[in-house]
Structures are given as C-alpha cells and as structure tokens.
mmCIF file of C-alpha atoms and ligand atoms in Angstrom:
data_model
loop_
_atom_site.group_PDB
_atom_site.id
_atom_site.type_symbol
_atom_site.label_atom_id
_atom_site.label_comp_id
_atom_site.label_asym_id
_atom_site.label_seq_id
_atom_site.Cartn_x
_atom_site.Cartn_y
_atom_site.Cartn_z
ATOM 1 C CA UNK A 88 0.000 0.000 0.000
ATOM 2 C CA UNK A 89 1.290 3.485 -0.847
ATOM 3 C CA UNK A 90 2.037 5.592 2.213
ATOM 4 C CA UNK A 91 -0.533 8.221 3.006
ATOM 5 C CA UNK A 92 1.547 10.187 5.509
ATOM 6 C CA UNK A 93 5.339 10.448 5.387
ATOM 7 C CA UNK A 94 7.057 11.881 8.477
ATOM 8 C CA UNK A 95 10.690 12.985 8.236
ATOM 9 C CA UNK A 96 12.384 13.572 11.553
ATOM 10 C CA UNK A 97 14.034 12.536 14.785
ATOM 11 C CA UNK A 98 13.914 9.523 17.059
ATOM 12 C CA UNK A 99 15.169 9.909 20.651
ATOM 13 C CA UNK A 100 15.350 7.674 23.657
ATOM 14 C CA UNK A 101 13.686 9.881 26.284
ATOM 15 C CA UNK A 102 15.058 9.747 29.840
ATOM 16 C CA UNK A 103 12.342 11.253 31.998
ATOM 17 C CA UNK A 104 12.393 12.428 35.599
ATOM 18 C CA UNK A 105 9.044 13.337 37.142
ATOM 19 C CA UNK A 106 9.298 15.675 40.129
ATOM 20 C CA UNK A 107 7.201 18.244 42.040
ATOM 21 C CA UNK A 108 8.733 21.255 40.348
ATOM 22 C CA UNK A 109 11.228 21.775 37.527
ATOM 23 C CA UNK A 110 14.730 22.167 39.041
ATOM 24 C CA UNK A 111 16.202 25.667 39.191
ATOM 25 C CA UNK A 112 19.888 26.250 38.322
ATOM 26 C CA UNK A 113 22.051 24.726 41.063
ATOM 27 C CA UNK A 114 19.160 22.828 42.627
ATOM 28 C CA UNK A 115 18.947 19.046 43.213
ATOM 29 C CA UNK A 116 15.492 17.495 43.424
ATOM 30 C CA UNK A 117 14.203 13.982 44.037
ATOM 31 C CA UNK A 118 12.014 12.438 41.361
ATOM 32 C CA UNK A 119 10.877 9.228 39.668
ATOM 33 C CA UNK A 120 12.714 7.966 36.567
ATOM 34 C CA UNK A 121 11.373 6.285 33.451
ATOM 35 C CA UNK A 122 12.592 5.956 29.886
ATOM 36 C CA UNK A 123 10.672 5.553 26.659
ATOM 37 C CA UNK A 124 10.534 6.369 22.960
ATOM 38 C CA UNK A 125 10.450 9.980 21.808
ATOM 39 C CA UNK A 126 11.820 12.465 19.330
ATOM 40 C CA UNK A 127 9.447 14.853 17.624
ATOM 41 C CA UNK A 128 9.560 12.903 14.370
ATOM 42 C CA UNK A 129 8.838 9.513 15.904
ATOM 43 C CA UNK A 130 6.157 10.933 18.198
ATOM 44 C CA UNK A 131 4.410 12.465 15.179
ATOM 45 C CA UNK A 132 4.758 9.296 13.104
ATOM 46 C CA UNK A 133 3.305 7.241 15.965
ATOM 47 C CA UNK A 134 0.405 9.680 16.334
ATOM 48 C CA UNK A 135 -0.252 9.556 12.596
ATOM 49 C CA UNK A 136 -0.244 5.752 12.544
ATOM 50 C CA UNK A 137 -2.388 5.432 15.682
ATOM 51 C CA UNK A 138 -4.816 8.011 14.285
ATOM 52 C CA UNK A 139 -5.369 5.670 11.371
ATOM 53 C CA UNK A 140 -3.016 6.713 8.551
ATOM 54 C CA UNK A 141 -0.625 4.408 6.701
ATOM 55 C CA UNK A 142 2.616 6.047 7.807
ATOM 56 C CA UNK A 143 6.242 6.026 6.675
ATOM 57 C CA UNK A 144 8.924 7.419 8.999
ATOM 58 C CA UNK A 145 12.257 8.583 7.550
ATOM 59 C CA UNK A 146 15.013 9.052 10.147
ATOM 60 C CA UNK A 147 18.599 8.227 11.146
ATOM 61 C CA UNK A 148 19.433 5.679 13.866
ATOM 62 C CA UNK A 149 22.586 4.435 15.546
ATOM 63 C CA UNK A 150 23.567 0.798 15.617
ATOM 64 C CA UNK A 151 22.647 0.397 19.287
ATOM 65 C CA UNK A 152 19.766 -0.513 21.637
ATOM 66 C CA UNK A 153 18.042 2.830 20.939
ATOM 67 C CA UNK A 154 18.013 2.073 17.223
ATOM 68 C CA UNK A 155 16.665 -1.413 17.909
ATOM 69 C CA UNK A 156 13.939 0.107 20.117
ATOM 70 C CA UNK A 157 12.834 2.375 17.259
ATOM 71 C CA UNK A 158 12.728 -0.510 14.795
ATOM 72 C CA UNK A 159 10.706 -2.729 17.135
ATOM 73 C CA UNK A 160 8.194 -0.034 18.057
ATOM 74 C CA UNK A 161 7.724 1.083 14.444
ATOM 75 C CA UNK A 162 7.010 -2.503 13.439
ATOM 76 C CA UNK A 163 4.511 -2.821 16.293
ATOM 77 C CA UNK A 164 2.577 0.230 15.077
ATOM 78 C CA UNK A 165 2.768 -0.780 11.415
ATOM 79 C CA UNK A 166 5.029 2.165 10.554
ATOM 80 C CA UNK A 167 7.167 1.758 7.422
ATOM 81 C CA UNK A 168 10.557 2.756 8.907
ATOM 82 C CA UNK A 169 13.248 4.039 6.514
ATOM 83 C CA UNK A 170 16.321 4.548 8.718
ATOM 84 C CA UNK A 171 19.698 5.845 7.586
ATOM 85 C CA UNK A 172 22.471 4.003 9.416
ATOM 86 C CA UNK A 173 24.373 6.623 11.439
ATOM 87 C CA UNK A 174 27.858 6.390 12.953
ATOM 88 C CA UNK A 175 26.686 8.441 15.952
ATOM 89 C CA UNK A 176 24.561 6.898 18.708
ATOM 90 C CA UNK A 177 20.781 7.104 18.481
ATOM 91 C CA UNK A 178 19.394 10.450 19.674
ATOM 92 C CA UNK A 179 18.568 11.033 23.330
ATOM 93 C CA UNK A 180 16.554 13.501 25.399
ATOM 94 C CA UNK A 181 16.662 14.351 29.103
ATOM 95 C CA UNK A 182 13.224 15.478 30.261
ATOM 96 C CA UNK A 183 11.949 16.855 33.571
ATOM 97 C CA UNK A 184 8.167 16.818 34.094
ATOM 98 C CA UNK A 185 6.574 18.722 36.984
ATOM 99 C CA UNK A 186 3.368 18.015 38.938
ATOM 100 C CA UNK A 187 1.341 20.080 36.439
ATOM 101 C CA UNK A 188 2.633 18.068 33.497
ATOM 102 C CA UNK A 189 4.912 20.847 32.233
ATOM 103 C CA UNK A 190 8.384 19.918 30.996
ATOM 104 C CA UNK A 191 11.942 21.042 30.303
ATOM 105 C CA UNK A 192 13.884 19.143 27.645
ATOM 106 C CA UNK A 193 17.524 18.855 26.581
ATOM 107 C CA UNK A 194 18.265 16.790 23.471
ATOM 108 C CA UNK A 195 21.429 15.066 22.316
ATOM 109 C CA UNK A 196 20.898 14.951 18.542
ATOM 110 C CA UNK A 197 23.290 12.038 17.939
ATOM 111 C CA UNK A 198 22.240 10.077 14.852
ATOM 112 C CA UNK A 199 19.460 12.579 14.050
ATOM 113 C CA UNK A 200 22.147 15.079 13.042
ATOM 114 C CA UNK A 201 23.385 12.701 10.346
ATOM 115 C CA UNK A 202 20.138 12.385 8.388
ATOM 116 C CA UNK A 203 21.293 13.400 4.912
ATOM 117 C CA UNK A 204 19.469 15.032 2.031
ATOM 118 C CA UNK A 205 20.823 12.193 -0.155
ATOM 119 C CA UNK A 206 19.137 9.553 2.054
ATOM 120 C CA UNK A 207 15.894 11.541 2.032
ATOM 121 C CA UNK A 208 16.152 11.884 -1.736
ATOM 122 C CA UNK A 209 16.596 8.108 -2.024
ATOM 123 C CA UNK A 210 13.143 7.776 -0.375
ATOM 124 C CA UNK A 211 11.707 10.045 -3.084
ATOM 125 C CA UNK A 212 9.209 7.486 -4.411
ATOM 126 C CA UNK A 213 7.574 7.086 -0.982
ATOM 127 C CA UNK A 214 7.523 10.851 -0.429
ATOM 128 C CA UNK A 215 6.041 11.520 -3.859
ATOM 129 C CA UNK A 216 3.306 8.901 -3.250
ATOM 130 C CA UNK A 217 2.194 10.509 0.034
ATOM 131 C CA UNK A 218 -0.887 12.652 0.494
ATOM 132 C CA UNK A 219 0.769 14.552 3.353
ATOM 133 C CA UNK A 220 4.455 15.020 4.238
ATOM 134 C CA UNK A 221 5.258 16.263 7.742
ATOM 135 C CA UNK A 222 8.630 17.405 9.130
ATOM 136 C CA UNK A 223 10.133 19.204 12.144
ATOM 137 C CA UNK A 224 13.513 20.800 12.929
ATOM 138 C CA UNK A 225 15.330 18.144 14.993
ATOM 139 C CA UNK A 226 16.908 16.934 11.726
ATOM 140 C CA UNK A 227 19.266 18.878 9.415
ATOM 141 C CA UNK A 228 17.475 21.689 7.596
ATOM 142 C CA UNK A 229 18.743 20.639 4.133
ATOM 143 C CA UNK A 230 17.281 17.143 4.624
ATOM 144 C CA UNK A 231 13.922 18.536 5.727
ATOM 145 C CA UNK A 232 13.938 20.943 2.785
ATOM 146 C CA UNK A 233 14.675 18.087 0.380
ATOM 147 C CA UNK A 234 11.644 16.159 1.665
ATOM 148 C CA UNK A 235 9.312 19.143 1.347
ATOM 149 C CA UNK A 236 10.637 19.945 -2.144
ATOM 150 C CA UNK A 237 9.963 16.395 -3.379
ATOM 151 C CA UNK A 238 6.524 16.480 -1.755
ATOM 152 C CA UNK A 239 5.639 19.856 -3.243
ATOM 153 C CA UNK A 240 6.716 18.726 -6.728
ATOM 154 C CA UNK A 241 4.428 15.692 -6.345
ATOM 155 C CA UNK A 242 1.533 17.892 -5.103
ATOM 156 C CA UNK A 243 1.440 16.338 -1.644
ATOM 157 C CA UNK A 244 0.366 18.655 1.177
ATOM 158 C CA UNK A 245 3.462 19.793 3.087
ATOM 159 C CA UNK A 246 3.294 20.367 6.858
ATOM 160 C CA UNK A 247 6.196 21.939 8.733
ATOM 161 C CA UNK A 248 6.202 21.901 12.528
ATOM 162 C CA UNK A 249 8.982 24.467 13.219
ATOM 163 C CA UNK A 250 10.059 22.864 16.507
ATOM 164 C CA UNK A 251 12.106 23.259 18.608
ATOM 165 C CA UNK A 252 12.039 27.060 18.842
ATOM 166 C CA UNK A 253 15.802 27.411 19.144
ATOM 167 C CA UNK A 254 16.312 26.085 15.596
ATOM 168 C CA UNK A 255 15.563 28.876 13.194
ATOM 169 C CA UNK A 256 13.886 27.808 9.971
ATOM 170 C CA UNK A 257 15.213 29.743 6.959
ATOM 171 C CA UNK A 258 12.731 31.562 4.686
ATOM 172 C CA UNK A 259 13.274 28.983 1.951
ATOM 173 C CA UNK A 260 12.098 26.197 4.255
ATOM 174 C CA UNK A 261 9.035 28.140 5.453
ATOM 175 C CA UNK A 262 8.105 28.794 1.829
ATOM 176 C CA UNK A 263 8.110 25.030 1.163
ATOM 177 C CA UNK A 264 5.314 24.529 3.732
ATOM 178 C CA UNK A 265 1.628 24.555 2.787
ATOM 179 C CA UNK A 266 0.771 24.451 6.488
ATOM 180 C CA UNK A 267 3.049 25.776 9.260
ATOM 181 C CA UNK A 268 2.297 24.695 12.849
ATOM 182 C CA UNK A 269 4.343 26.670 15.422
ATOM 183 C CA UNK A 270 3.471 26.832 19.104
ATOM 184 C CA UNK A 271 3.457 30.302 20.733
ATOM 185 C CA UNK A 272 7.204 30.251 21.447
ATOM 186 C CA UNK A 273 8.122 29.092 17.954
ATOM 187 C CA UNK A 274 5.706 31.619 16.420
ATOM 188 C CA UNK A 275 7.306 34.480 18.359
ATOM 189 C CA UNK A 276 10.819 33.291 17.432
ATOM 190 C CA UNK A 277 9.973 33.041 13.723
ATOM 191 C CA UNK A 278 8.363 36.499 13.694
ATOM 192 C CA UNK A 279 11.439 37.969 15.389
ATOM 193 C CA UNK A 280 13.685 36.406 12.768
ATOM 194 C CA UNK A 281 11.678 36.919 9.595
ATOM 195 C CA UNK A 282 9.288 39.837 10.077
ATOM 196 C CA UNK A 283 9.477 43.452 11.195
ATOM 197 C CA UNK A 284 6.547 42.704 13.473
ATOM 198 C CA UNK A 285 7.184 40.764 16.622
ATOM 199 C CA UNK A 286 5.272 39.590 19.672
ATOM 200 C CA UNK A 287 6.025 38.220 23.118
ATOM 201 C CA UNK A 288 5.335 34.456 23.256
ATOM 202 C CA UNK A 289 3.232 34.857 26.428
ATOM 203 C CA UNK A 290 1.080 37.496 24.721
ATOM 204 C CA UNK A 291 0.115 35.329 21.735
ATOM 205 C CA UNK A 292 -2.831 33.572 23.381
ATOM 206 C CA UNK A 293 -4.312 36.904 24.591
ATOM 207 C CA UNK A 294 -3.828 38.700 21.267
ATOM 208 C CA UNK A 295 -6.643 40.011 19.167
ATOM 209 C CA UNK A 296 -7.517 37.532 16.362
ATOM 210 C CA UNK A 297 -7.211 40.121 13.571
ATOM 211 C CA UNK A 298 -3.758 41.049 14.870
ATOM 212 C CA UNK A 299 -2.695 37.372 14.998
ATOM 213 C CA UNK A 300 -3.996 36.854 11.470
ATOM 214 C CA UNK A 301 -1.968 39.836 10.247
ATOM 215 C CA UNK A 302 1.184 38.379 11.861
ATOM 216 C CA UNK A 303 0.513 34.939 10.363
ATOM 217 C CA UNK A 304 0.039 36.449 6.913
ATOM 218 C CA UNK A 305 3.357 38.299 7.242
ATOM 219 C CA UNK A 306 5.108 35.083 8.286
ATOM 220 C CA UNK A 307 3.666 32.745 5.626
ATOM 221 C CA UNK A 308 1.924 34.812 2.929
ATOM 222 C CA UNK A 309 1.232 31.830 0.671
ATOM 223 C CA UNK A 310 0.179 29.196 3.199
ATOM 224 C CA UNK A 311 -1.902 28.321 6.251
ATOM 225 C CA UNK A 312 -0.551 28.929 9.761
ATOM 226 C CA UNK A 313 -1.858 26.984 12.756
ATOM 227 C CA UNK A 314 -0.514 28.405 16.016
ATOM 228 C CA UNK A 315 -0.941 25.808 18.752
ATOM 229 C CA UNK A 316 -1.848 27.368 22.107
ATOM 230 C CA UNK A 317 -1.636 24.462 24.565
ATOM 231 C CA UNK A 318 -4.679 24.351 26.835
ATOM 232 C CA UNK A 319 -6.215 27.214 24.804
ATOM 233 C CA UNK A 320 -6.387 25.138 21.614
ATOM 234 C CA UNK A 321 -5.194 26.563 18.304
ATOM 235 C CA UNK A 322 -5.459 29.641 16.091
ATOM 236 C CA UNK A 323 -5.839 29.126 12.317
ATOM 237 C CA UNK A 324 -4.953 31.685 9.653
ATOM 238 C CA UNK A 325 -5.483 31.020 5.925
ATOM 239 C CA UNK A 326 -4.520 32.996 2.875
ATOM 240 C CA UNK A 327 -7.726 34.854 1.885
ATOM 241 C CA UNK A 328 -8.036 33.055 -1.472
ATOM 242 C CA UNK A 329 -7.184 29.585 -0.123
ATOM 243 C CA UNK A 330 -9.481 28.760 2.797
ATOM 244 C CA UNK A 331 -9.070 24.948 2.515
ATOM 245 C CA UNK A 332 -12.825 24.371 2.748
ATOM 246 C CA UNK A 333 -13.338 26.759 5.686
ATOM 247 C CA UNK A 334 -15.808 29.650 5.778
ATOM 248 C CA UNK A 335 -13.449 31.985 7.640
ATOM 249 C CA UNK A 336 -9.899 33.149 6.931
ATOM 250 C CA UNK A 337 -9.037 33.076 10.637
ATOM 251 C CA UNK A 338 -10.534 31.548 13.769
ATOM 252 C CA UNK A 339 -9.749 29.748 17.029
ATOM 253 C CA UNK A 340 -10.326 26.085 17.800
ATOM 254 C CA UNK A 341 -10.769 25.266 21.511
ATOM 255 C CA UNK A 342 -8.931 22.446 23.267
ATOM 256 C CA UNK A 343 -10.823 19.724 25.102
ATOM 257 C CA UNK A 344 -10.514 19.868 28.898
ATOM 258 C CA UNK A 345 -8.659 16.834 30.257
ATOM 259 C CA UNK A 346 -6.856 15.778 33.429
ATOM 260 C CA UNK A 347 -3.283 16.512 32.359
ATOM 261 C CA UNK A 348 -0.553 14.094 33.472
ATOM 262 C CA UNK A 349 2.262 14.933 31.027
ATOM 263 C CA UNK A 350 2.319 17.461 28.187
ATOM 264 C CA UNK A 351 5.485 15.981 26.628
ATOM 265 C CA UNK A 352 4.709 15.285 22.976
ATOM 266 C CA UNK A 353 1.315 17.042 23.019
ATOM 267 C CA UNK A 354 2.378 19.223 20.095
ATOM 268 C CA UNK A 355 3.610 16.119 18.307
ATOM 269 C CA UNK A 356 0.250 14.434 18.910
ATOM 270 C CA UNK A 357 -1.453 17.463 17.336
ATOM 271 C CA UNK A 358 0.806 17.414 14.276
ATOM 272 C CA UNK A 359 0.604 13.665 13.666
ATOM 273 C CA UNK A 360 -3.168 13.661 14.065
ATOM 274 C CA UNK A 361 -3.547 16.711 11.805
ATOM 275 C CA UNK A 362 -1.463 14.991 9.108
ATOM 276 C CA UNK A 363 -3.466 11.756 9.390
ATOM 277 C CA UNK A 364 -6.782 13.601 9.263
ATOM 278 C CA UNK A 365 -5.772 15.737 6.269
ATOM 279 C CA UNK A 366 -4.523 12.650 4.430
ATOM 280 C CA UNK A 367 -7.793 10.782 4.740
ATOM 281 C CA UNK A 368 -10.200 13.653 4.146
ATOM 282 C CA UNK A 369 -8.965 16.183 1.642
ATOM 283 C CA UNK A 370 -12.553 17.351 0.964
ATOM 284 C CA UNK A 371 -13.341 17.970 4.654
ATOM 285 C CA UNK A 372 -13.158 21.579 5.917
ATOM 286 C CA UNK A 373 -9.772 22.323 7.479
ATOM 287 C CA UNK A 374 -11.489 23.334 10.739
ATOM 288 C CA UNK A 375 -12.669 19.734 11.226
ATOM 289 C CA UNK A 376 -9.098 18.436 10.863
ATOM 290 C CA UNK A 377 -7.866 20.971 13.427
ATOM 291 C CA UNK A 378 -10.683 20.052 15.827
ATOM 292 C CA UNK A 379 -9.724 16.372 15.522
ATOM 293 C CA UNK A 380 -6.048 17.197 16.141
ATOM 294 C CA UNK A 381 -6.948 19.278 19.233
ATOM 295 C CA UNK A 382 -8.995 16.417 20.682
ATOM 296 C CA UNK A 383 -6.256 13.897 19.924
ATOM 297 C CA UNK A 384 -3.548 16.090 21.505
ATOM 298 C CA UNK A 385 -5.672 16.503 24.635
ATOM 299 C CA UNK A 386 -6.045 12.739 24.949
ATOM 300 C CA UNK A 387 -2.267 12.310 24.595
ATOM 301 C CA UNK A 388 -1.673 14.394 27.742
ATOM 302 C CA UNK A 389 -3.647 11.950 29.927
ATOM 303 C CA UNK A 390 -0.764 9.454 29.982
ATOM 304 C CA UNK A 391 2.933 9.820 30.862
ATOM 305 C CA UNK A 392 5.557 9.656 28.123
ATOM 306 C CA UNK A 393 5.782 10.835 24.522
ATOM 307 C CA UNK A 394 5.330 8.301 21.698
ATOM 308 C CA UNK A 395 3.906 5.695 24.063
ATOM 309 C CA UNK A 396 1.170 8.146 25.183
ATOM 310 C CA UNK A 397 -0.298 8.539 21.678
ATOM 311 C CA UNK A 398 -3.899 7.281 21.735
ATOM 312 C CA UNK A 399 -4.973 4.496 19.383
ATOM 313 C CA UNK A 400 -8.115 5.775 17.688
ATOM 314 C CA UNK A 401 -10.325 4.353 14.987
ATOM 315 C CA UNK A 402 -9.825 6.081 11.637
ATOM 316 C CA UNK A 403 -13.244 7.776 11.813
ATOM 317 C CA UNK A 404 -12.887 9.125 15.362
HETATM 318 O O1 RIB B 164 8.245 16.993 21.606
HETATM 319 C C1 RIB B 164 8.660 16.131 22.624
HETATM 320 C C2 RIB B 164 9.958 15.476 22.230
HETATM 321 O O2 RIB B 164 10.964 16.464 22.165
HETATM 322 C C3 RIB B 164 10.472 14.459 23.208
HETATM 323 O O3 RIB B 164 9.988 13.171 22.950
HETATM 324 C C4 RIB B 164 11.985 14.589 23.074
HETATM 325 O O4 RIB B 164 12.602 13.466 22.553
HETATM 326 C C5 RIB B 164 12.202 15.814 22.195
HETATM 327 O O5 RIB B 164 12.508 15.485 20.908
#
C-alpha cells in the first residue's frame, strides 16, 4: 500500500524524571525515573499511525539498543521505517516533568544530526506517493527541505512543525510549507527572525484575532498557519483566497478539557493527528481536521511519556 503520511524527523530515547517542580539552576530534586521512545519525528509518526493513517517514517538511527527500540516499536505500530544508518549513537533527550505536566527538555541529537538530504532523496518514491508530508527541525534543515521539495513537486500537502524554537527555519524552508504549525514560542521566534513585526510568546494567546492573522500572513503569505496554544487550543490563519474548505480566513479552535498528566509530545500528537486527518479527508473543511487534532492532543496528555502516550483511535474518530 502506498504511504498516506510520510514523516521525516528525529527519534530519541527519552530519559524522563518526574518531580514536584522543575529544578532551578544549582538545585537538586528527588524524582521518579522512566525511559521511553520519543523524538518529535517519531512521536508524530506514531500519532499519525495510531490516528489511522498508513505512515512512513524517515530518520537516522545508531547501531545500538536505541536504534533497535525504534525498529521494534515502528514494526509494532505498522510504521514503514526508513532509517539511515548513522555512525553516531541514536538520539537522546533528558526530560523533567513537573506536577502540572509541564516539561523542560535537553536533546542530544546524535544520529538525528546525520540524516542526509541524499538519504531523504533516495526515499523520493515514498515521499512523492504521500498525500501529506510532515517534518520538524530536529533533523538537518537541508534534509527537511529536500523532503518538502519532493513532496511539493508531487503535489502532496506539506506540513512543517517548526520545533524546537531554538532552531531557526530559513525563509526557503518556510516557503516550502503549505501548512506551518508553530506553538506560541516558535511563532514568536519566527516572527522575530523573519518579520518586522514581533510579539512576546506569552502574549500570543491573549492577542486580538485580527492582529494574529496579520502576523501569520506576514510570516507565511502563501500558506496556512496553525498556532498551537496548549490548553487554549489553536489559532488558524489562511490565505484569503485559499481557505481549505473553511468559511473563515481566521478563527480559534478550543482544546478539550482533560486531566493533564504529562504534556510531553502534546504538540507532536497534534501534528501527527492533523497529518493523518488531512490525508484521509482532503474534501473535509480544514477546521474539522484541526478540531480532531486538538482532541487527539488533549487525549495524549492523559498518559505519561511521549510516543507511548499517543492514543490508538479508529480512523473515523
Ligand atoms: O516533543 C517532545 C519530544 O521532544 C520528546 O519526545 C523529546 O525526545 C524531544 O525530541
């Protein structure tokens, strides 16, 4: 079967400490330890697969237990894994989660940093056969750009999740995205880099919708921007002549209220679910895809962990 969603991105072994409060500089805290699969790319691929889409995941893995973990888990979720063999060890992340489910993350890119544009290009047939291609910024920018270029040439819908915020996507990469999905922090960082306008990340959720729409249009004039707002849901901004089946050029989508255990990977849940929903229902209004992704992301915060917390939903959920 041809892949419906192709995700290009990172796999990490997440080392997670859960404690009352996130440690301050110089502070030692007691907490509970667990490890599990993560990486924004793998989390999104897992969400896509568990939300019902045939999913291919293109990544780079070390020849080590972390790489074996990725291969085993991908097989278990029916994900078509295309892994470049890297000399570096498989990627890792150190994560602290506090009692409110908030986190701080440090990543060791490892193998993820070796994902080459040539390897991505060699997966061109799978990328060109996809309905939706989704990427993030924990892999080299030229490799991500190669994937989106192949996808665009084949008329697949391209989704770019510009995460994490400290990696700055160049204009050329933004322009390759049909749909850009920053969170508030990433949105503020991209505006500061690419636009004369800027905004404080904490002010995004309280901003006037017309003002947010104007900022989104400045950031991605030719595409759709979905700013994810955590517990406040998401803000959508379309180009005026390309509403993707919606009645409005800009609007908010509320989040569902849930008992939050761990927000790690919630953004990844949103992106994977959005990709899966778009891939199976091109004729459905975009707002319905965003509503599905918001619900799915909320569900993903009910459980601890990243990839392993992605809910398994029927395709028509
Ligand atoms: O988005 C959450 C992910 O960020 C974690 O799984 C961690 O691996 C980092 O990539």
